[in-house]
Coordinates of N, CA and C in Angstrom, one line a residue:
Q1 N -312.8 204.9 -208.6 CA -312.0 203.9 -207.8 C -312.9 202.7 -207.4
V2 N -312.4 201.6 -207.6 CA -313.1 200.3 -207.2 C -313.0 200.0 -205.8
Q3 N -314.1 199.8 -205.1 CA -314.1 199.4 -203.7 C -314.5 197.9 -203.6
L4 N -313.8 197.1 -202.8 CA -314.1 195.7 -202.6 C -314.3 195.5 -201.1
V5 N -315.4 194.8 -200.8 CA -315.7 194.5 -199.4 C -316.0 193.0 -199.3
E6 N -315.2 192.3 -198.5 CA -315.3 190.9 -198.2 C -316.2 190.6 -197.1
S7 N -316.9 189.5 -197.1 CA -317.7 189.0 -196.0 C -317.8 187.5 -196.0
G8 N -318.3 186.9 -194.9 CA -318.5 185.5 -194.9 C -317.4 184.7 -194.1
G9 N -316.4 185.4 -193.6 CA -315.4 184.7 -192.8 C -316.0 184.3 -191.5
G10 N -315.2 183.5 -190.7 CA -315.6 183.1 -189.4 C -314.8 181.9 -188.9
S11 N -315.2 181.3 -187.8 CA -314.5 180.2 -187.2 C -315.3 178.9 -187.4
V12 N -314.7 177.9 -188.0 CA -315.3 176.6 -188.2 C -314.4 175.5 -187.8
Q13 N -315.0 174.3 -187.8 CA -314.2 173.1 -187.5 C -313.7 172.5 -188.8
A14 N -312.7 171.7 -188.7 CA -312.1 171.0 -189.9 C -313.2 170.2 -190.5
G15 N -313.2 170.2 -191.8 CA -314.2 169.4 -192.6 C -315.5 170.2 -193.0
E16 N -315.7 171.4 -192.3 CA -316.9 172.2 -192.6 C -316.6 173.1 -193.8
S17 N -317.6 173.9 -194.1 CA -317.6 174.8 -195.3 C -317.9 176.2 -194.9
L18 N -317.4 177.1 -195.7 CA -317.7 178.5 -195.6 C -317.8 179.1 -197.1
R19 N -318.6 180.1 -197.2 CA -318.7 180.8 -198.5 C -318.3 182.3 -198.3
L20 N -317.3 182.7 -198.9 CA -316.9 184.1 -198.9 C -317.5 184.9 -200.0
S21 N -317.9 186.1 -199.7 CA -318.4 187.0 -200.8 C -317.5 188.3 -200.8
C22 N -317.5 188.9 -202.0 CA -316.8 190.1 -202.2 C -317.6 191.0 -203.1
A23 N -318.1 192.1 -202.5 CA -319.0 193.0 -203.2 C -318.2 194.1 -203.8
A24 N -318.3 194.4 -205.1 CA -317.6 195.4 -205.7 C -318.5 196.6 -206.0
S25 N -317.9 197.8 -205.8 CA -318.7 199.0 -206.1 C -317.7 200.1 -206.5
G26 N -318.3 201.3 -206.9 CA -317.5 202.4 -207.2 C -317.4 202.6 -208.7
Y27 N -316.3 203.2 -209.2 CA -316.1 203.6 -210.6 C -315.2 202.5 -211.2
F28 N -315.7 201.8 -212.2 CA -315.0 200.7 -212.8 C -314.2 201.2 -214.0
G29 N -314.4 202.5 -214.4 CA -313.7 203.0 -215.5 C -314.3 202.6 -216.8
R30 N -313.4 202.4 -217.8 CA -313.8 202.1 -219.2 C -314.2 200.6 -219.2
Y31 N -313.9 199.8 -218.2 CA -314.2 198.4 -218.2 C -315.3 198.0 -217.2
P32 N -316.4 197.5 -217.7 CA -317.4 197.1 -216.7 C -316.9 195.9 -215.8
F33 N -317.6 195.7 -214.7 CA -317.2 194.7 -213.7 C -317.1 193.3 -214.4
S34 N -318.0 193.1 -215.4 CA -318.0 191.8 -216.0 C -316.7 191.4 -216.7
T35 N -315.9 192.4 -217.1 CA -314.7 192.2 -217.8 C -313.5 192.1 -216.8
Y36 N -313.7 192.3 -215.6 CA -312.6 192.3 -214.6 C -312.0 191.0 -214.3
F37 N -310.7 190.9 -214.1 CA -310.0 189.8 -213.6 C -310.1 189.8 -212.1
L38 N -310.6 188.7 -211.5 CA -310.8 188.7 -210.1 C -310.1 187.5 -209.4
G39 N -309.8 187.7 -208.2 CA -309.1 186.7 -207.5 C -309.3 186.7 -206.0
W40 N -309.0 185.6 -205.4 CA -308.9 185.4 -203.9 C -307.5 185.1 -203.5
F41 N -307.1 185.8 -202.4 CA -305.8 185.6 -201.8 C -305.9 185.4 -200.4
R42 N -304.9 184.8 -199.8 CA -304.9 184.7 -198.3 C -303.5 184.9 -197.8
Q43 N -303.4 185.3 -196.5 CA -302.2 185.6 -195.9 C -302.2 185.3 -194.4
V44 N -301.1 184.7 -193.9 CA -301.0 184.5 -192.5 C -299.8 185.3 -192.0
P45 N -299.8 185.7 -190.8 CA -298.7 186.6 -190.3 C -297.3 186.0 -190.6
G46 N -296.5 186.8 -191.1 CA -295.1 186.4 -191.3 C -294.9 185.7 -192.7
K47 N -295.9 185.6 -193.4 CA -295.8 184.9 -194.7 C -296.3 185.8 -195.8
E48 N -295.9 185.5 -197.1 CA -296.3 186.3 -198.2 C -297.8 186.0 -198.5
R49 N -298.4 187.0 -199.2 CA -299.8 186.8 -199.6 C -299.8 185.8 -200.7
E50 N -300.7 184.8 -200.6 CA -300.8 183.7 -201.6 C -302.0 183.8 -202.4
G51 N -301.9 183.7 -203.8 CA -303.0 183.7 -204.6 C -303.6 182.3 -204.7
I52 N -304.8 182.1 -204.3 CA -305.4 180.7 -204.3 C -306.4 180.4 -205.4
A53 N -307.0 181.4 -205.9 CA -308.0 181.2 -206.9 C -308.2 182.5 -207.7
V54 N -308.2 182.4 -209.0 CA -308.4 183.6 -209.9 C -309.4 183.2 -211.0
L55 N -310.1 184.2 -211.5 CA -311.2 184.0 -212.4 C -311.1 185.1 -213.5
A56 N -311.0 184.7 -214.7 CA -311.0 185.6 -215.8 C -312.4 185.9 -216.3
S57 N -312.6 186.9 -217.1 CA -313.9 187.3 -217.5 C -314.5 186.3 -218.4
D58 N -313.7 185.4 -219.1 CA -314.2 184.4 -220.0 C -314.5 183.1 -219.2
G59 N -314.4 183.1 -217.9 CA -314.7 181.9 -217.1 C -313.5 181.0 -216.8
V60 N -312.3 181.3 -217.4 CA -311.2 180.5 -217.1 C -310.7 180.7 -215.7
V61 N -310.4 179.7 -215.0 CA -310.0 179.7 -213.6 C -308.6 179.1 -213.4
S62 N -308.0 179.5 -212.3 CA -306.7 178.8 -211.9 C -306.8 178.7 -210.4
Y63 N -306.4 177.6 -209.9 CA -306.3 177.4 -208.4 C -304.9 177.0 -208.0
A64 N -304.6 177.4 -206.8 CA -303.4 176.8 -206.2 C -303.6 175.4 -205.8
D65 N -302.5 174.6 -205.9 CA -302.7 173.2 -205.6 C -303.2 172.9 -204.2
S66 N -303.0 173.8 -203.3 CA -303.4 173.6 -201.9 C -304.9 173.7 -201.7
V67 N -305.6 174.3 -202.7 CA -307.1 174.4 -202.6 C -307.8 173.7 -203.7
K68 N -307.1 173.2 -204.7 CA -307.8 172.6 -205.8 C -308.6 171.5 -205.4
D69 N -309.8 171.3 -206.0 CA -310.8 170.3 -205.7 C -311.5 170.5 -204.3
R70 N -311.2 171.6 -203.6 CA -311.9 171.9 -202.4 C -312.6 173.3 -202.4
F71 N -312.0 174.2 -203.1 CA -312.5 175.6 -203.2 C -313.0 175.8 -204.6
T72 N -314.0 176.7 -204.7 CA -314.6 177.0 -206.0 C -314.8 178.5 -206.1
I73 N -314.2 179.2 -207.1 CA -314.4 180.6 -207.3 C -315.5 180.8 -208.3
S74 N -316.3 181.8 -208.1 CA -317.4 182.1 -209.1 C -317.7 183.6 -209.0
R75 N -318.5 184.1 -209.9 CA -318.9 185.5 -209.9 C -320.3 185.7 -210.4
D76 N -321.0 186.7 -209.9 CA -322.3 187.1 -210.3 C -322.2 188.5 -210.9
N77 N -322.1 188.7 -212.1 CA -321.8 190.0 -212.7 C -323.0 190.9 -212.5
A78 N -324.2 190.4 -212.4 CA -325.4 191.2 -212.2 C -325.4 191.8 -210.8
K79 N -324.7 191.2 -209.9 CA -324.6 191.7 -208.5 C -323.2 192.3 -208.2
N80 N -322.3 192.3 -209.2 CA -321.0 192.8 -209.0 C -320.3 192.1 -207.8
T81 N -320.5 190.8 -207.7 CA -320.0 190.1 -206.6 C -319.2 188.9 -207.0
L82 N -318.1 188.6 -206.2 CA -317.2 187.5 -206.4 C -317.4 186.6 -205.2
Y83 N -317.4 185.3 -205.4 CA -317.6 184.3 -204.3 C -316.4 183.3 -204.3
L84 N -316.2 182.7 -203.1 CA -315.3 181.6 -202.9 C -316.0 180.6 -202.0
Q85 N -316.4 179.5 -202.6 CA -317.0 178.4 -201.8 C -315.8 177.5 -201.3
M86 N -315.7 177.4 -200.0 CA -314.6 176.6 -199.4 C -315.2 175.4 -198.7
D87 N -314.9 174.2 -199.2 CA -315.3 173.0 -198.6 C -314.2 172.2 -198.0
S88 N -314.5 171.2 -197.2 CA -313.5 170.4 -196.6 C -312.3 171.2 -196.0
L89 N -312.7 172.2 -195.2 CA -311.7 173.1 -194.7 C -310.7 172.4 -193.7
K90 N -309.5 172.8 -193.8 CA -308.4 172.3 -192.9 C -307.8 173.4 -192.1
P91 N -307.2 173.0 -191.0 CA -306.6 174.0 -190.1 C -305.6 174.9 -190.9
E92 N -304.9 174.3 -191.8 CA -303.9 175.1 -192.6 C -304.6 176.1 -193.5
D93 N -305.9 176.1 -193.7 CA -306.6 177.1 -194.4 C -306.8 178.4 -193.6
S94 N -306.5 178.4 -192.3 CA -306.7 179.5 -191.5 C -305.8 180.7 -192.0
A95 N -306.5 181.8 -192.2 CA -305.7 183.0 -192.8 C -306.7 184.1 -192.9
M96 N -306.1 185.3 -193.2 CA -306.9 186.4 -193.6 C -307.1 186.3 -195.1
Y97 N -308.4 186.3 -195.6 CA -308.7 186.2 -197.0 C -309.1 187.5 -197.6
Y98 N -308.5 187.8 -198.8 CA -308.7 189.0 -199.5 C -309.2 188.7 -200.9
C99 N -310.1 189.6 -201.4 CA -310.4 189.6 -202.8 C -309.7 190.7 -203.5
A100 N -309.5 190.5 -204.8 CA -308.8 191.5 -205.5 C -309.3 191.6 -207.0
A101 N -309.1 192.7 -207.6 CA -309.6 192.9 -209.0 C -308.6 193.6 -209.8
A102 N -308.6 193.4 -211.1 CA -307.8 194.1 -212.1 C -308.6 194.2 -213.4
P103 N -308.4 195.3 -214.1 CA -309.1 195.5 -215.3 C -308.9 194.4 -216.4
L104 N -307.7 193.9 -216.4 CA -307.3 192.9 -217.4 C -306.6 191.7 -216.8
S105 N -306.9 190.5 -217.3 CA -306.2 189.3 -216.8 C -304.8 189.3 -217.3
K106 N -303.9 188.6 -216.5 CA -302.5 188.4 -216.9 C -302.2 186.9 -217.0
M107 N -301.4 186.6 -218.0 CA -301.1 185.2 -218.2 C -299.6 185.0 -218.0
T108 N -299.3 183.8 -217.5 CA -297.9 183.3 -217.4 C -297.8 182.1 -218.3
L109 N -296.6 181.6 -218.3 CA -296.3 180.4 -219.1 C -297.2 179.2 -218.6
W110 N -297.6 179.3 -217.4 CA -298.4 178.2 -216.8 C -299.9 178.5 -216.7
G111 N -300.3 179.6 -217.3 CA -301.7 179.9 -217.2 C -302.0 181.2 -216.6
L112 N -303.2 181.4 -216.0 CA -303.5 182.7 -215.4 C -302.6 183.0 -214.2
S113 N -302.2 184.3 -214.1 CA -301.4 184.7 -213.0 C -302.1 184.7 -211.7
R114 N -301.5 184.2 -210.7 CA -302.1 184.4 -209.3 C -301.2 185.3 -208.5
S115 N -300.4 186.1 -209.1 CA -299.5 187.0 -208.4 C -300.2 188.2 -207.9
P116 N -300.1 188.5 -206.6 CA -300.7 189.8 -206.1 C -300.3 191.0 -206.9
A117 N -299.1 191.0 -207.4 CA -298.6 192.2 -208.1 C -299.5 192.5 -209.4
D118 N -300.2 191.6 -209.9 CA -301.0 191.8 -211.1 C -302.4 192.2 -210.8
F119 N -302.7 192.6 -209.5 CA -304.1 193.1 -209.2 C -304.0 194.5 -208.6
N120 N -304.9 195.3 -209.0 CA -304.9 196.7 -208.7 C -305.7 197.1 -207.5
H121 N -306.8 196.4 -207.3 CA -307.7 196.8 -206.2 C -307.9 195.7 -205.2
W122 N -308.0 196.1 -203.9 CA -308.0 195.1 -202.9 C -309.0 195.4 -201.8
G123 N -309.6 194.4 -201.2 CA -310.5 194.5 -200.1 C -309.7 194.6 -198.8
Q124 N -310.4 194.7 -197.7 CA -309.8 194.8 -196.4 C -309.5 193.5 -195.8
G125 N -310.2 192.4 -196.3 CA -309.9 191.1 -195.8 C -311.0 190.6 -194.8
T126 N -311.1 189.3 -194.8 CA -312.0 188.6 -193.8 C -311.3 187.4 -193.2
Q127 N -311.4 187.3 -191.9 CA -310.6 186.2 -191.3 C -311.3 184.9 -191.3
V128 N -310.6 183.8 -191.6 CA -311.1 182.5 -191.6 C -310.2 181.7 -190.6
T129 N -310.9 181.0 -189.7 CA -310.1 180.2 -188.7 C -310.7 178.8 -188.7
V130 N -309.9 177.8 -188.9 CA -310.4 176.4 -188.9 C -309.7 175.7 -187.8
S131 N -310.4 175.1 -186.9 CA -309.9 174.3 -185.8 C -310.2 172.9 -185.9
L132 N -309.4 172.1 -185.2 CA -309.5 170.6 -185.3 C -310.8 170.2 -184.5

């Protein structure tokens, strides 16, 4: 079973930056971590979980329009770690942030899937709060 642990959340002011990390461990099965489809999601109370950035094993990425040009997803396969660099943060970015993983990437007509339903493993989340 794959375990994911997020870190790096916190409270910042608008315009500042944060870097989230997601450390993966456990049994990856027949697929090494380097082949996993990885993603960052966020959720606020009363709303559905939103896929904001996903990264396939070949380096292809997909971002939600709300974070494009401000957030950057990356991975370090040697450390089994996923990152999310968040710049120019806005109050509307406040949410619980989750990382997720799946053995294989999923495609839609519009590119990589950012649907939570396409991910098998989830972390517990890390809170990000952005104030004015």
